[in-house]
Amino acid sequence: MQDKSQTLTGKTILIAEDNLINQKVISEFLKLAGAQTVVVSNGIEAIARLAEQHFDLILMDIQMPKMDGFEATQKIRAQFEFKSIPIIGLSAGVSPKQTEACVAAGIDDFIPKPIDPDLLVSRVIYHLNKQ
């Protein structure tokens, strides 16, 4: 990973991911870049945390139990105060159909798994600077 330490200082990122290993890996990459992270295991928990705390960006796994990333994103986008928060989808499936479904749900970007740390941090920085 290139030296991106502290490039995300002061930013808080919500990670909605059901896989424990992916939770740790993604969270550590972002922490190395200076971000604070909060991890939840499904879309229901993501929506609940948004009501409790401000986040600068959401990383949303597409396939989670209880409520997947598509449904969670649609519910988040339906709330006026969350219309502009960047949401980046995460999934091992990178088909054109899945990418179209992400866009239709309101997901701003897509990062394939396994996670490339440089791609993750650079996409997060890009979307945070776009605001």
Tab-separated table of C-alpha atoms in Angstrom:
chain	number	residue	atom	x	y	z
A	1	MET	CA	0.000	0.000	0.000
A	2	GLN	CA	1.329	3.415	-0.942
A	3	ASP	CA	1.927	5.868	1.890
A	4	LYS	CA	-1.488	7.392	2.393
A	5	SER	CA	-1.162	7.690	6.150
A	6	GLN	CA	-3.324	10.393	7.631
A	7	THR	CA	-4.995	11.312	4.321
A	8	LEU	CA	-8.381	10.484	5.846
A	9	THR	CA	-7.796	12.143	9.213
A	10	GLY	CA	-11.025	13.485	10.670
A	11	LYS	CA	-13.239	11.325	8.445
A	12	THR	CA	-15.620	8.719	9.842
A	13	ILE	CA	-16.588	5.812	7.619
A	14	LEU	CA	-19.388	3.302	8.145
A	15	ILE	CA	-18.500	-0.199	6.965
A	16	ALA	CA	-21.490	-2.491	6.383
A	17	GLU	CA	-19.936	-5.934	5.868
A	18	ASP	CA	-20.967	-9.338	7.229
A	19	ASN	CA	-17.644	-11.167	6.786
A	20	LEU	CA	-15.451	-10.793	9.889
A	21	ILE	CA	-12.164	-11.015	7.983
A	22	ASN	CA	-13.278	-8.389	5.467
A	23	GLN	CA	-14.465	-6.175	8.334
A	24	LYS	CA	-11.005	-6.246	9.921
A	25	VAL	CA	-9.074	-5.858	6.659
A	26	ILE	CA	-11.134	-2.905	5.367
A	27	SER	CA	-11.187	-1.205	8.755
A	28	GLU	CA	-7.410	-1.534	9.173
A	29	PHE	CA	-6.660	-0.149	5.702
A	30	LEU	CA	-8.822	2.887	6.437
A	31	LYS	CA	-7.382	3.376	9.926
A	32	LEU	CA	-3.851	3.338	8.448
A	33	ALA	CA	-4.998	6.230	6.245
A	34	GLY	CA	-6.237	8.099	9.330
A	35	ALA	CA	-9.989	7.419	9.226
A	36	GLN	CA	-12.207	6.404	12.096
A	37	THR	CA	-14.398	3.423	11.262
A	38	VAL	CA	-17.589	1.892	12.573
A	39	VAL	CA	-18.422	-1.648	11.462
A	40	VAL	CA	-21.886	-3.209	11.224
A	41	SER	CA	-22.910	-6.630	9.904
A	42	ASN	CA	-25.985	-5.870	7.770
A	43	GLY	CA	-28.158	-3.176	6.233
A	44	ILE	CA	-30.523	-2.952	9.207
A	45	GLU	CA	-27.614	-2.134	11.518
A	46	ALA	CA	-26.241	0.373	8.983
A	47	ILE	CA	-29.505	2.310	8.905
A	48	ALA	CA	-29.696	2.266	12.706
A	49	ARG	CA	-26.135	3.628	13.062
A	50	LEU	CA	-26.833	6.417	10.564
A	51	ALA	CA	-29.606	7.621	12.853
A	52	GLU	CA	-27.156	7.771	15.782
A	53	GLN	CA	-23.955	9.168	14.291
A	54	HIS	CA	-22.610	11.285	11.411
A	55	PHE	CA	-20.615	9.470	8.735
A	56	ASP	CA	-18.667	10.983	5.863
A	57	LEU	CA	-18.966	7.890	3.651
A	58	ILE	CA	-20.472	4.381	3.659
A	59	LEU	CA	-18.854	1.197	2.363
A	60	MET	CA	-21.746	-1.182	1.662
A	61	ASP	CA	-21.359	-4.905	1.042
A	62	ILE	CA	-23.915	-5.892	-1.578
A	63	GLN	CA	-24.683	-9.374	-0.238
A	64	MET	CA	-25.464	-9.438	3.495
A	65	PRO	CA	-27.982	-11.330	5.613
A	66	LYS	CA	-31.168	-9.712	6.980
A	67	MET	CA	-30.951	-6.719	4.604
A	68	ASP	CA	-28.613	-6.615	1.619
A	69	GLY	CA	-26.724	-3.596	0.349
A	70	PHE	CA	-29.201	-2.818	-2.425
A	71	GLU	CA	-32.186	-2.561	-0.088
A	72	ALA	CA	-30.208	-0.723	2.598
A	73	THR	CA	-28.956	1.833	0.063
A	74	GLN	CA	-32.473	2.425	-1.263
A	75	LYS	CA	-33.744	3.028	2.284
A	76	ILE	CA	-30.829	5.349	3.056
A	77	ARG	CA	-31.355	7.325	-0.166
A	78	ALA	CA	-35.072	7.689	0.641
A	79	GLN	CA	-34.118	9.853	3.633
A	80	PHE	CA	-33.410	13.443	2.592
A	81	GLU	CA	-30.493	13.972	4.988
A	82	PHE	CA	-28.613	11.008	3.468
A	83	LYS	CA	-29.145	11.712	-0.241
A	84	SER	CA	-25.641	13.114	-0.736
A	85	ILE	CA	-23.538	10.801	1.468
A	86	PRO	CA	-21.206	8.776	-0.770
A	87	ILE	CA	-21.987	5.048	-0.775
A	88	ILE	CA	-19.467	2.647	-2.282
A	89	GLY	CA	-20.600	-0.916	-2.959
A	90	LEU	CA	-18.386	-3.902	-2.163
A	91	SER	CA	-18.791	-7.331	-3.752
A	92	ALA	CA	-16.886	-10.258	-5.221
A	93	GLY	CA	-19.289	-10.243	-8.185
A	94	VAL	CA	-18.377	-7.601	-10.732
A	95	SER	CA	-20.758	-8.333	-13.584
A	96	PRO	CA	-22.188	-5.489	-15.671
A	97	LYS	CA	-25.666	-6.470	-14.431
A	98	GLN	CA	-24.561	-6.130	-10.806
A	99	THR	CA	-22.898	-2.792	-11.517
A	100	GLU	CA	-26.154	-1.541	-13.089
A	101	ALA	CA	-28.096	-2.736	-10.030
A	102	CYS	CA	-25.711	-0.789	-7.779
A	103	VAL	CA	-26.281	2.415	-9.734
A	104	ALA	CA	-30.059	1.866	-9.757
A	105	ALA	CA	-30.052	1.439	-5.969
A	106	GLY	CA	-28.191	4.729	-5.503
A	107	ILE	CA	-24.684	3.387	-4.966
A	108	ASP	CA	-22.085	5.892	-6.190
A	109	ASP	CA	-19.211	3.545	-6.953
A	110	PHE	CA	-18.175	-0.080	-6.741
A	111	ILE	CA	-15.032	-1.784	-5.415
A	112	PRO	CA	-14.480	-5.480	-6.171
A	113	LYS	CA	-13.381	-8.024	-3.581
A	114	PRO	CA	-10.807	-9.082	-2.653
A	115	ILE	CA	-10.110	-5.524	-1.590
A	116	ASP	CA	-7.069	-3.807	-3.079
A	117	PRO	CA	-5.907	-1.370	-0.351
A	118	ASP	CA	-4.666	1.301	-2.772
A	119	LEU	CA	-7.909	1.192	-4.754
A	120	LEU	CA	-9.991	1.317	-1.562
A	121	VAL	CA	-8.231	4.361	-0.117
A	122	SER	CA	-8.017	6.212	-3.434
A	123	ARG	CA	-11.746	5.698	-4.175
A	124	VAL	CA	-12.701	6.801	-0.662
A	125	ILE	CA	-10.542	9.929	-1.017
A	126	TYR	CA	-12.025	10.620	-4.465
A	127	HIS	CA	-15.622	10.475	-3.225
A	128	LEU	CA	-14.921	12.509	-0.104
A	129	ASN	CA	-13.254	15.241	-2.181
A	130	LYS	CA	-16.143	15.210	-4.662
A	131	GLN	CA	-18.619	16.440	-2.058
